[in-house]
Short mmCIF file of C-alpha atoms and ligand atoms in Angstrom, two decimals:
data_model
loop_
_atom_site.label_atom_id
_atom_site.label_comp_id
_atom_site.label_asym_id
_atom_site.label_seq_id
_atom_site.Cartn_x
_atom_site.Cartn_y
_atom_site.Cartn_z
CA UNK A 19 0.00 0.00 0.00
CA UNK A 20 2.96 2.61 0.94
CA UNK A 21 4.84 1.87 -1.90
CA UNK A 22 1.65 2.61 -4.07
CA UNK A 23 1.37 5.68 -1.99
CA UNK A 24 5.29 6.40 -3.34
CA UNK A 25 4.29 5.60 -6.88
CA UNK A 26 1.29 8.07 -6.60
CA UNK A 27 3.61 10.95 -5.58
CA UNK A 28 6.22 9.99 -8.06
CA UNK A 29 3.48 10.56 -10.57
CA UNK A 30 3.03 13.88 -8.68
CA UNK A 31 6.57 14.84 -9.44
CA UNK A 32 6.46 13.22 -13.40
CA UNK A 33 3.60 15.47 -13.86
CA UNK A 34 5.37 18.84 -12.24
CA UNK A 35 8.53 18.20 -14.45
CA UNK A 36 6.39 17.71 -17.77
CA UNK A 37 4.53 20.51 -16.48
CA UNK A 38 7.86 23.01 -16.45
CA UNK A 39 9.05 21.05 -19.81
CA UNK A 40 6.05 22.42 -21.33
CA UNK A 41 6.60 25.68 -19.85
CA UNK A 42 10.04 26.14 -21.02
CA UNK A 43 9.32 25.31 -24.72
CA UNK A 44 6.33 28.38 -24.26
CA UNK A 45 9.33 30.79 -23.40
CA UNK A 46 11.54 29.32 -26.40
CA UNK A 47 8.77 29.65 -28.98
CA UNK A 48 7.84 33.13 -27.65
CA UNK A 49 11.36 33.68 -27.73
CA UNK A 50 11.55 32.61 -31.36
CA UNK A 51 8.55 34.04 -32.57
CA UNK A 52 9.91 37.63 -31.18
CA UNK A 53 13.17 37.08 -33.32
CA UNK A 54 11.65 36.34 -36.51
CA UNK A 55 9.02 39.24 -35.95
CA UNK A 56 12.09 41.77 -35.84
CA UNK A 57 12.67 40.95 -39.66
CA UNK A 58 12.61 44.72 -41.58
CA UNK A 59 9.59 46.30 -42.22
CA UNK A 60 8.17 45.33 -45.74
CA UNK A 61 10.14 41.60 -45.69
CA UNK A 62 7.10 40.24 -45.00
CA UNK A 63 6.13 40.22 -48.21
CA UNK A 64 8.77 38.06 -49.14
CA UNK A 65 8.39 36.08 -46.11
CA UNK A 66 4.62 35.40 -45.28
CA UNK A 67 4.34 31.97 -44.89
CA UNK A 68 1.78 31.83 -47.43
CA UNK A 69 3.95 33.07 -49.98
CA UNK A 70 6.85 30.57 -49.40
CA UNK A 71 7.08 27.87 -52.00
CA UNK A 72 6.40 24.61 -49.25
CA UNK A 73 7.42 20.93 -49.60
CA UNK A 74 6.69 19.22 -53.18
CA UNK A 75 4.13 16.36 -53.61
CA UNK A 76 7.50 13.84 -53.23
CA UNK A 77 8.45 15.14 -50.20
CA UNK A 78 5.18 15.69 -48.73
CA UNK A 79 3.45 12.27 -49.28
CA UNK A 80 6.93 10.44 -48.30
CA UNK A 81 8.97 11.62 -45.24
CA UNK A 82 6.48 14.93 -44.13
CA UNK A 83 3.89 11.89 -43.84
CA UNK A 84 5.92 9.25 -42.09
CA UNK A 85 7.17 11.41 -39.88
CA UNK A 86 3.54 12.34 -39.00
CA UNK A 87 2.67 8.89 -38.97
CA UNK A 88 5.49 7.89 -36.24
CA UNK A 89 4.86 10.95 -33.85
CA UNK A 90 1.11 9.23 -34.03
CA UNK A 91 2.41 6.27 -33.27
CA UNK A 92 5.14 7.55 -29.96
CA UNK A 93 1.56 9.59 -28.57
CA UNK A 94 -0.39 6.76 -28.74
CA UNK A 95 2.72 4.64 -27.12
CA UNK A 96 2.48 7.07 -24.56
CA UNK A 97 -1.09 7.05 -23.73
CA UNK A 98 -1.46 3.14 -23.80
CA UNK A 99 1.59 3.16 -21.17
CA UNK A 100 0.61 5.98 -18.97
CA UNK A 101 -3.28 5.47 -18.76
CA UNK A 102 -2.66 1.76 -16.92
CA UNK A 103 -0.34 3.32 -14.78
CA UNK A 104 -2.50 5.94 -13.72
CA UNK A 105 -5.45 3.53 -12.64
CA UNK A 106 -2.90 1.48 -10.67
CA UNK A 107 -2.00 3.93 -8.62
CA UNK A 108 -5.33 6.05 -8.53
CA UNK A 109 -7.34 3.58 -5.34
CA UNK A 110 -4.66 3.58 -3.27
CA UNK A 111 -4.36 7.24 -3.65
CA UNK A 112 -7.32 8.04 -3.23
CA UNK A 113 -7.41 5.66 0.17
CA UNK A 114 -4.58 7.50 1.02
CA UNK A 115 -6.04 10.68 0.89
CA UNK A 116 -9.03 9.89 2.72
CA UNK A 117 -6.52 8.18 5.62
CA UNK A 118 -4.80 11.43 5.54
CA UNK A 119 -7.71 13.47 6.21
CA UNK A 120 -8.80 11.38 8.95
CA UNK A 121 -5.76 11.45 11.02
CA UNK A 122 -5.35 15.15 10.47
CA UNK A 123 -9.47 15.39 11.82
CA UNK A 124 -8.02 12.94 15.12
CA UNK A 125 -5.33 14.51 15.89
CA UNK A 126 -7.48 18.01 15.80
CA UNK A 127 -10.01 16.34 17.82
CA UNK A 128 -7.31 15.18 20.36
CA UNK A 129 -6.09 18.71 20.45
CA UNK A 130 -9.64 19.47 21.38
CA UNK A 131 -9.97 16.51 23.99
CA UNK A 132 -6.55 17.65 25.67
CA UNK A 133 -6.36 21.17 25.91
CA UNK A 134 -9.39 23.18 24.11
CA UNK A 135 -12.12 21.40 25.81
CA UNK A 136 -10.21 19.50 28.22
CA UNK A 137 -12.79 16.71 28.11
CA UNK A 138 -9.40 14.69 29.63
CA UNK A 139 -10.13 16.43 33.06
CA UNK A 140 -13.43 14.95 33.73
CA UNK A 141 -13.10 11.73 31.42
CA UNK A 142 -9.64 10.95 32.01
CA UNK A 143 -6.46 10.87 29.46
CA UNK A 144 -7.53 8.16 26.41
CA UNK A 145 -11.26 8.22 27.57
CA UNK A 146 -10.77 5.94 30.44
CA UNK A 147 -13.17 7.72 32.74
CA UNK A 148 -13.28 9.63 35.80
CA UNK A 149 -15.64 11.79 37.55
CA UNK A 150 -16.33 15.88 38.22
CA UNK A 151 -17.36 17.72 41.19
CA UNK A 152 -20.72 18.88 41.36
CA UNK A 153 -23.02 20.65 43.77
CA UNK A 154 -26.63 18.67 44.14
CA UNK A 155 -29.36 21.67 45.35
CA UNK A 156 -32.89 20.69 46.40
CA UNK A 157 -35.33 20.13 43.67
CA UNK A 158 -37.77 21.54 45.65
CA UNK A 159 -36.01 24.23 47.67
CA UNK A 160 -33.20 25.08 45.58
CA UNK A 161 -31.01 24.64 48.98
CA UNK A 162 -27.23 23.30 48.54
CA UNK A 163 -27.60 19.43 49.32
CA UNK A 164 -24.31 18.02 48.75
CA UNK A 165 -20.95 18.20 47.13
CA UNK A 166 -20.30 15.29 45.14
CA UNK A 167 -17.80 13.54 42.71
CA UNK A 168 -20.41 12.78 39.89
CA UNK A 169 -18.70 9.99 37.22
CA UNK A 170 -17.72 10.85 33.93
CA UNK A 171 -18.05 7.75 31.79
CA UNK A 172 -15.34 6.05 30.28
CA UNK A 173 -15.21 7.15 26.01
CA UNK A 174 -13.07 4.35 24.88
CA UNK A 175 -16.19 2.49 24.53
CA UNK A 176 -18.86 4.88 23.65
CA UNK A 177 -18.37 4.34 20.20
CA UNK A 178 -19.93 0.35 20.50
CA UNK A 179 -22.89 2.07 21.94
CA UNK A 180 -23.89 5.43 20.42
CA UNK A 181 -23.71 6.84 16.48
CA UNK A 182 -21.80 9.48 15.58
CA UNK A 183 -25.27 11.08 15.43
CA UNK A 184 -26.33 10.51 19.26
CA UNK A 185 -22.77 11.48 20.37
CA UNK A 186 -22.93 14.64 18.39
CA UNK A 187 -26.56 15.24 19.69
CA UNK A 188 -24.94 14.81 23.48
CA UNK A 189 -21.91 16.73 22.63
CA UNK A 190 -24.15 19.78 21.40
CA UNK A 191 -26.32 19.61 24.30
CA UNK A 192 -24.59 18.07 26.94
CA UNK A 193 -26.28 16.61 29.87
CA UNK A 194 -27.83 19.34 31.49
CA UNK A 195 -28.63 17.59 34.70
CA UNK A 196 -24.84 16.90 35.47
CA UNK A 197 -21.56 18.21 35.58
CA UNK A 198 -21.46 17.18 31.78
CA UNK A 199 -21.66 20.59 30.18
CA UNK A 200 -23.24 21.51 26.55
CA UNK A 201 -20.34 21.79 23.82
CA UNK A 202 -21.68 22.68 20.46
CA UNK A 203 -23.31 25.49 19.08
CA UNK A 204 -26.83 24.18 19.27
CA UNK A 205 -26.68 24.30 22.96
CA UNK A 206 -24.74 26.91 23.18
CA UNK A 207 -21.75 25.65 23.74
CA UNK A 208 -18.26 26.97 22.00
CA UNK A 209 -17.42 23.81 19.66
CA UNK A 210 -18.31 24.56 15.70
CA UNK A 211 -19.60 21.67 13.92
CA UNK A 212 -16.38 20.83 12.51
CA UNK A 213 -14.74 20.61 16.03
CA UNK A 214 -17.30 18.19 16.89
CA UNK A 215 -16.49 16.07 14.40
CA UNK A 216 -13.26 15.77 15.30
CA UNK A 217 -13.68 14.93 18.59
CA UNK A 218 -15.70 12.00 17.60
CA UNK A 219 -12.73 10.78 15.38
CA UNK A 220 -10.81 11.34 17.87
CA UNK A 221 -13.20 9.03 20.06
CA UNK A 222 -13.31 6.44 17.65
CA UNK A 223 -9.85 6.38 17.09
CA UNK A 224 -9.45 5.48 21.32
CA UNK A 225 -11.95 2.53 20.98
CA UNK A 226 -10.71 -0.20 22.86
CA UNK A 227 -10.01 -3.23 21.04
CA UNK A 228 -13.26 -6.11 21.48
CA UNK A 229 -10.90 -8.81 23.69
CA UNK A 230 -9.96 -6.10 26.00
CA UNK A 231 -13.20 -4.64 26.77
CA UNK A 232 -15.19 -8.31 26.76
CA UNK A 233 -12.32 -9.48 29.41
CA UNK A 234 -12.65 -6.11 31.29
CA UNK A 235 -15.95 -6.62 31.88
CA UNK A 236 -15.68 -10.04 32.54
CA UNK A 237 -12.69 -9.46 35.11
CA UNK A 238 -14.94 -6.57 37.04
CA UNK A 239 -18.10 -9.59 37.30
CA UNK A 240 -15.76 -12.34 38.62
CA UNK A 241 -14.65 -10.01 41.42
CA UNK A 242 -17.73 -8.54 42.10
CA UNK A 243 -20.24 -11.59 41.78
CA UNK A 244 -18.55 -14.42 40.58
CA UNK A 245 -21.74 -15.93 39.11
CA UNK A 246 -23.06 -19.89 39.56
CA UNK A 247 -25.15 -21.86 36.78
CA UNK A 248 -27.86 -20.00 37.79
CA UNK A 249 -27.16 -16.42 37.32
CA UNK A 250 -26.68 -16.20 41.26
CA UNK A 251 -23.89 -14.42 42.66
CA UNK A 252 -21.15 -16.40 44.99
CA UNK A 253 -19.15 -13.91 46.29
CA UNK A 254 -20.23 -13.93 50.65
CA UNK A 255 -21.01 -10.90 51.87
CA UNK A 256 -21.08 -9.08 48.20
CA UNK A 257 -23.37 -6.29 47.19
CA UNK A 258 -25.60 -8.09 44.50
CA UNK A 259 -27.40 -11.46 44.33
CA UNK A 260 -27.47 -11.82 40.67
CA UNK A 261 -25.46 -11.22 37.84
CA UNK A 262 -28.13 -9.19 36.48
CA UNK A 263 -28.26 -6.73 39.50
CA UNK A 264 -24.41 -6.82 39.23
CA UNK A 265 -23.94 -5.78 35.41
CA UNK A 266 -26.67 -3.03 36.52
CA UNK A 267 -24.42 -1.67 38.66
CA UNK A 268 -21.16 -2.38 37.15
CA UNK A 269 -18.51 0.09 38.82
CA UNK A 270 -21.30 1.82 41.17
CA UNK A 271 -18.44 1.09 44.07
CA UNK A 272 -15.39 1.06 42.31
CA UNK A 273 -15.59 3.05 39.96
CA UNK A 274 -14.87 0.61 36.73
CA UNK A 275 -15.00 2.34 33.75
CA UNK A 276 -17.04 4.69 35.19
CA UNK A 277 -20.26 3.39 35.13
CA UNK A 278 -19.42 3.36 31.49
CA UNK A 279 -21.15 -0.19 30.86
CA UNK A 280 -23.92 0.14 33.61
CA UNK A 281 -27.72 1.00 33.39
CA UNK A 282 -28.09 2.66 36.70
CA UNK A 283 -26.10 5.71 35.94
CA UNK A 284 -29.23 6.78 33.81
CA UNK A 285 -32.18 4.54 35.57
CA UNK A 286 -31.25 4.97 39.12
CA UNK A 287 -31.51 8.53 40.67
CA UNK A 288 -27.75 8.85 42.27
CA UNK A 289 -25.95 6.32 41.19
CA UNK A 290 -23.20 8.72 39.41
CA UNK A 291 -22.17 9.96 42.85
CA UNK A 292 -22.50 6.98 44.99
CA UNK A 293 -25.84 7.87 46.50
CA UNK A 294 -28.26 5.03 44.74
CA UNK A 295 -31.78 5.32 45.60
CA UNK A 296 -34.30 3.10 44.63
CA UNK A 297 -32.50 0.69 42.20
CA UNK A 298 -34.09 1.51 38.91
CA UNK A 299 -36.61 3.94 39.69
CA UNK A 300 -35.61 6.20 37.18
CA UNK A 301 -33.25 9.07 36.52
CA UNK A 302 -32.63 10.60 32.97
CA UNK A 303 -33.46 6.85 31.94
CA UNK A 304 -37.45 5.81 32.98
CA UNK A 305 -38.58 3.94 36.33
CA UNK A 306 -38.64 0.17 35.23
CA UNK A 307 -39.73 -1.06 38.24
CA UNK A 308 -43.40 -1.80 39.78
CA UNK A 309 -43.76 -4.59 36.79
CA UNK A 310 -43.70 -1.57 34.15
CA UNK A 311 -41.01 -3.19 32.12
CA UNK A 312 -43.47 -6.82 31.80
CA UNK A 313 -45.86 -4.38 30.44
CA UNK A 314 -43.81 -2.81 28.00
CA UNK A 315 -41.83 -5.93 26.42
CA UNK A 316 -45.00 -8.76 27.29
CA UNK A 317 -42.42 -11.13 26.10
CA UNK A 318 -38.80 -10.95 27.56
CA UNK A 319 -37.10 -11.47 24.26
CA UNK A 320 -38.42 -8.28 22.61
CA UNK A 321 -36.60 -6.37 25.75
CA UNK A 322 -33.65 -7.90 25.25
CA UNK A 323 -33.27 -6.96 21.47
CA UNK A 324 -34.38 -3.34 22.65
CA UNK A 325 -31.20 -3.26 24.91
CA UNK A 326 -29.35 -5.38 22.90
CA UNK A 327 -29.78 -3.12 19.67
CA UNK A 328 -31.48 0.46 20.50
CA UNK A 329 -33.76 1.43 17.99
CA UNK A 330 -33.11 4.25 15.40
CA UNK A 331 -34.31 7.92 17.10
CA UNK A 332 -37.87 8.48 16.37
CA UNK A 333 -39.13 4.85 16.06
CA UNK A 334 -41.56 2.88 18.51
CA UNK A 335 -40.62 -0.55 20.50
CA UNK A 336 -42.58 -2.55 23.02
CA UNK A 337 -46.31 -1.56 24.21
CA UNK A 338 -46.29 2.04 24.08
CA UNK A 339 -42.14 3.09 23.48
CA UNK A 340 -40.97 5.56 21.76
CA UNK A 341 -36.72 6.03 21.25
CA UNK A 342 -35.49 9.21 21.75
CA UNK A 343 -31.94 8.61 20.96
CA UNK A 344 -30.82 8.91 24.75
CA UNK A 345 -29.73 5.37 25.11
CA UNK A 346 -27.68 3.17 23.39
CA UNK A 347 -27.23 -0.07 22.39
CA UNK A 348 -25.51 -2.67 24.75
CA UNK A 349 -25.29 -5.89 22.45
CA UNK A 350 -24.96 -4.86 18.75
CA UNK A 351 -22.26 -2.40 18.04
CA UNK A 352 -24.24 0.67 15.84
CA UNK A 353 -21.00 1.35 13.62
CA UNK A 354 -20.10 -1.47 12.74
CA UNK A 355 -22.71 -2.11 9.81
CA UNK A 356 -20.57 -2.85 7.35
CA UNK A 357 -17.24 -5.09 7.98
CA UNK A 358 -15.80 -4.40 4.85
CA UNK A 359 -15.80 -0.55 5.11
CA UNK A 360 -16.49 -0.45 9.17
CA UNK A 361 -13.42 1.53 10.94
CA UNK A 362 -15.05 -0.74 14.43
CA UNK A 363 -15.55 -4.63 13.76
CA UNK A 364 -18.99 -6.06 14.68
CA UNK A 365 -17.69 -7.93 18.22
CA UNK A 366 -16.95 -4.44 19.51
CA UNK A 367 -19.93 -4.68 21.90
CA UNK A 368 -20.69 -3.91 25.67
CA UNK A 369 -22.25 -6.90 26.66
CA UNK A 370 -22.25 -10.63 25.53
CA UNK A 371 -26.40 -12.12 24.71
CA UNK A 372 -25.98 -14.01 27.89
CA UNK A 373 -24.85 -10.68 29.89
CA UNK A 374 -28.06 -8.51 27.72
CA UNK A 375 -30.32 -11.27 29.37
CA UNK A 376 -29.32 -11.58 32.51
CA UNK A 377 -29.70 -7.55 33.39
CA UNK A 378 -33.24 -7.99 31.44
CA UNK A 379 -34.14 -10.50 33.93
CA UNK A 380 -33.43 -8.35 36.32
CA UNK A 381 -35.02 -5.42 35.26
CA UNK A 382 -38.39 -7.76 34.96
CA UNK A 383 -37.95 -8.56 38.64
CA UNK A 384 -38.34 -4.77 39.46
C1 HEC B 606 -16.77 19.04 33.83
C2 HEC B 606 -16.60 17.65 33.51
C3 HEC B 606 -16.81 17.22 32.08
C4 HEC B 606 -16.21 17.72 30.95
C5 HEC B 606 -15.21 18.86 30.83
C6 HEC B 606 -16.69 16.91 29.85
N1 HEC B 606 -17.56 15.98 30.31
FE1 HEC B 606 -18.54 14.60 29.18
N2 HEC B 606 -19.57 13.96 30.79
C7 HEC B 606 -19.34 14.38 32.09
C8 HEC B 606 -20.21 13.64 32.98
C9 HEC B 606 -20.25 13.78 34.48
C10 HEC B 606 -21.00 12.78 32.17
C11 HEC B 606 -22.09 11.82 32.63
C12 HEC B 606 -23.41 12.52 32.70
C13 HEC B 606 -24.49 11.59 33.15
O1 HEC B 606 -24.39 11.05 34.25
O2 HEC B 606 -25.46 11.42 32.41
C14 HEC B 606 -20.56 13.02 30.80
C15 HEC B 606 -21.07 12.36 29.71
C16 HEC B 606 -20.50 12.38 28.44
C17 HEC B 606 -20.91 11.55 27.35
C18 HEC B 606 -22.03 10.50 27.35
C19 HEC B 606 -21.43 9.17 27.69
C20 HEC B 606 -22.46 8.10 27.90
O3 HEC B 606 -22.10 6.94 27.65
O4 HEC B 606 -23.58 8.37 28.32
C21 HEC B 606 -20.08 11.84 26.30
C22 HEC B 606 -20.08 11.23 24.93
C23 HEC B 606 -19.17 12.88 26.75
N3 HEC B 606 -19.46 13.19 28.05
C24 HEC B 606 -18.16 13.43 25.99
C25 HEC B 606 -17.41 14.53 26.37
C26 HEC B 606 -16.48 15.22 25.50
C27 HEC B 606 -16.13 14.81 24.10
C28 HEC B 606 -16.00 16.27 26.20
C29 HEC B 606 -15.09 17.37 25.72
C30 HEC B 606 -15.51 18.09 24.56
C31 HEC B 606 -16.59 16.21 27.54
N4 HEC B 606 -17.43 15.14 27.59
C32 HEC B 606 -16.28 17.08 28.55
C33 HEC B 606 -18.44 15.34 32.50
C34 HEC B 606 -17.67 16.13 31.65
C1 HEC B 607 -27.22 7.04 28.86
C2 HEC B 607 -28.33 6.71 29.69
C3 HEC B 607 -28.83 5.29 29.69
C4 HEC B 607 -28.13 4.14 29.96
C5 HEC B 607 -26.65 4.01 30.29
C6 HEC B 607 -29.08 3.06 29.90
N1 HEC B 607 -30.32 3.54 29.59
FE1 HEC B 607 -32.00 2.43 29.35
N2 HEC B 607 -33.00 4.10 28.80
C7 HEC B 607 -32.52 5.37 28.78
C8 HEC B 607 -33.55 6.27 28.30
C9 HEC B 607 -33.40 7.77 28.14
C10 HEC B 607 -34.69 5.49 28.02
C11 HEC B 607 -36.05 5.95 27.50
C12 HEC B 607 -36.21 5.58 26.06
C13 HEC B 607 -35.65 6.59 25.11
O1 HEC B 607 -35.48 7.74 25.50
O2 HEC B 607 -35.39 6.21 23.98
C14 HEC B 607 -34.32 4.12 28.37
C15 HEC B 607 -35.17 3.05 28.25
C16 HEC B 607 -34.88 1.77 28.67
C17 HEC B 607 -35.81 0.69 28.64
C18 HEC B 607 -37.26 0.77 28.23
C19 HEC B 607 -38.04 1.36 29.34
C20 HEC B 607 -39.49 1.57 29.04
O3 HEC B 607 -40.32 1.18 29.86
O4 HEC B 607 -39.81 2.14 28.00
C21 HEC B 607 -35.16 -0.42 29.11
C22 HEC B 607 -35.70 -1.81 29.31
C23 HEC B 607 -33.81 0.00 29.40
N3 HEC B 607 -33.66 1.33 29.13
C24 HEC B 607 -32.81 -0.85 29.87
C25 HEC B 607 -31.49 -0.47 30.04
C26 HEC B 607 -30.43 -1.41 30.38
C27 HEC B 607 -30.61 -2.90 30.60
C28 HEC B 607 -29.30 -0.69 30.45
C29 HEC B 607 -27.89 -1.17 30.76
C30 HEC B 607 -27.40 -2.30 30.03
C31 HEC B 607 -29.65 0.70 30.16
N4 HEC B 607 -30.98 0.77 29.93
C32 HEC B 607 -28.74 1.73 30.14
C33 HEC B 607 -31.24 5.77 29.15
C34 HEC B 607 -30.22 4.89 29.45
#
């Protein structure tokens, strides 16, 4: 592919030196041209080139014509050698170009991550997550509450969850109800469009590779529940009875990836700052307990696809859902569509099937 690349740029270089070739034999017929138009005024009566005798029949239809014939001959030479060439060399240019472009737009949107924005202070360096001070008032009062250390998601995952459109809608808007503050010009916010694109390739350029984050995960549940056949959790003394409840809550204590692959930072009111209340009654995310979730998905299945892959913004699921674009999907990685053309590959995903309906079961015992 790099040598391509080289033969692409040599072809630059071919084409610059033809280029001043062609330039210099401009000057020398100029040149010429200006001599022969200093001849003495009335020789061009003599001169005129339609008054010189030219070339006799002989000449004319023997070497005037063959050497006609062979200059045909060298362009077309030329052409049948150069045109191949050309399309040899033109894909990987052109992939080339567009690989270019992209790392220029990462390591702007790193730029941005780092120092502009310094997204780094709240979500740590590389997107591995961390957490922001925030001051919780009464809702009803208005009264300072609490200080707390609210968590900041880890990004080096939030591309197997969200589209670039839902991370540019959060981006632009931010999450109002946190310490997570709204970046693009829609929210007003001091990131152009352009900037917010680059973040995001900067974000997808951090995704962690599948094995890592699968093993993460599955590292975390082995210390936290160490599950049996049954879904049931073995650790004595821990905080959760089922692997369900624990994938809920994964990092709520320790902080693992922020909360990054959990549900309650969004369906449990204080999760984010270690002050859970009711486990699931609802946050930015709905209340899914009191049975509501057996109403909405009658048949467990159709819940776990809805977690599993989040439906396109605007679209119904279940009973009486609608998808607003606020959640993401957990079991079927959003960008990676495609494999052939797909910068993420399709295993990038939060959570395993078994994982998806384990925390479903859990949410139906709500
Ligand atoms: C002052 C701290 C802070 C800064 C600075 C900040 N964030 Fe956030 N961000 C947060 C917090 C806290 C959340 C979680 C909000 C919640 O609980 O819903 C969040 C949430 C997010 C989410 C949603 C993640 C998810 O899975 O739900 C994305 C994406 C994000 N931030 C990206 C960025 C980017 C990109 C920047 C820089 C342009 C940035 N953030 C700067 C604190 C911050
Ligand atoms: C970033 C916040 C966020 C996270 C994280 C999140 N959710 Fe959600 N969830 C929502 C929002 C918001 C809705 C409401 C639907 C919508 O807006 O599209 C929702 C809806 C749901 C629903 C449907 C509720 C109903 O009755 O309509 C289920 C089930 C659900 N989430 C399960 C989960 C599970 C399981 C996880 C973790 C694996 C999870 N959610 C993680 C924000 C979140």
């Amino acid at each position: 592919m790099h040598d391509l690349y080289l033969l692409a740029s040599a072809q630059k270089t071919v084409g610059y030196v033809v280029a001043v070739i062609l330039l210099l034999a401009f000057v020398v017929a100029i040149a010429v041209n200006v001599r022969k138009g200093r001849a003495e005024v009335g020789s061009e009566v003599e001169l005129a080139p339609n008054r010189k005798p030219y070339m006799d029949d002989e000449e004319l239809e023997t070497k005037k014509l063959d050497r006609t014939l062979g200059l045909g001959l060298v362009a077309l030479g030329v052409i049948a050698l150069a045109l191949p060439l050309y399309w040899l060399a033109e894909p990987s240019r052109q992939t080339d170009m567009v690989k270019d472009f992209q790392n220029v737009a990462v390591s702007r949107g790193e730029n941005i991550y780092v120092n502009a924005a310094q997204c780094a202070n709240c979500h740590g360096p590389n997107g591995v997550g961390g957490a922001a001070s925030y001051t919780i008032l009464d809702p009803k009062t208005g009264a300072y509450v609490d200080q707390v250390q609210w968590k900041a998601p880890a990004l080096n995952t939030v591309m197997y969850r969200y589209t670039p459109e839902q991370v540019t809608y959060i981006l632009n808007y931010g999450r109002g109800y946190s310490p997570m503050p709204a970046w693009g010009a829609p929210g007003g916010g001091p990131l152009t469009e352009q900037q917010i694109d680059d973040v995001i390739a900067y974000l997808t350029s951090i995704q962690l590779p599948a094995e890592e984050s699968q093993k993460a995960v599955q590292d975390e549940l082995d210390k936290v529940c160490k599950a049996d056949a049954a879904n049931n959790c073995t650790i004595a003394g821990g905080s959760y009875k089922t692997l369900g409840e624990a994938i809920f809550n994964l990092g709520y204590s320790d902080g693992f990836a922020a909360g990054a692959y959990a549900c309650g930072r969004c369906h449990t009111s204080g999760w984010s700052y270690g002050k859970a209340k009711v486990a699931g009654g609802g946050a930015m995310g709905p209340n899914l307990t009191g049975g509501s979730e057996i109403r909405q998905f009658p048949v467990a299945e159709k819940q776990e696809q809805f977690v599993s892959a989040y439906p396109k913004m605007g679209t119904s699921y279940g009973t009486n859902g609608w998808s607003s674009g606020r959640m993401g999907s957990f079991g079927t990685n959003p960008n990676a569509v495609d494999p052939k053309t797909a910068i993420m590959s399709q295993d990038q995903v939060m959570l395993t099937p078994d994982q998806i309906a384990a925390v479903v079961a859990y949410e139906r015992s709500l």
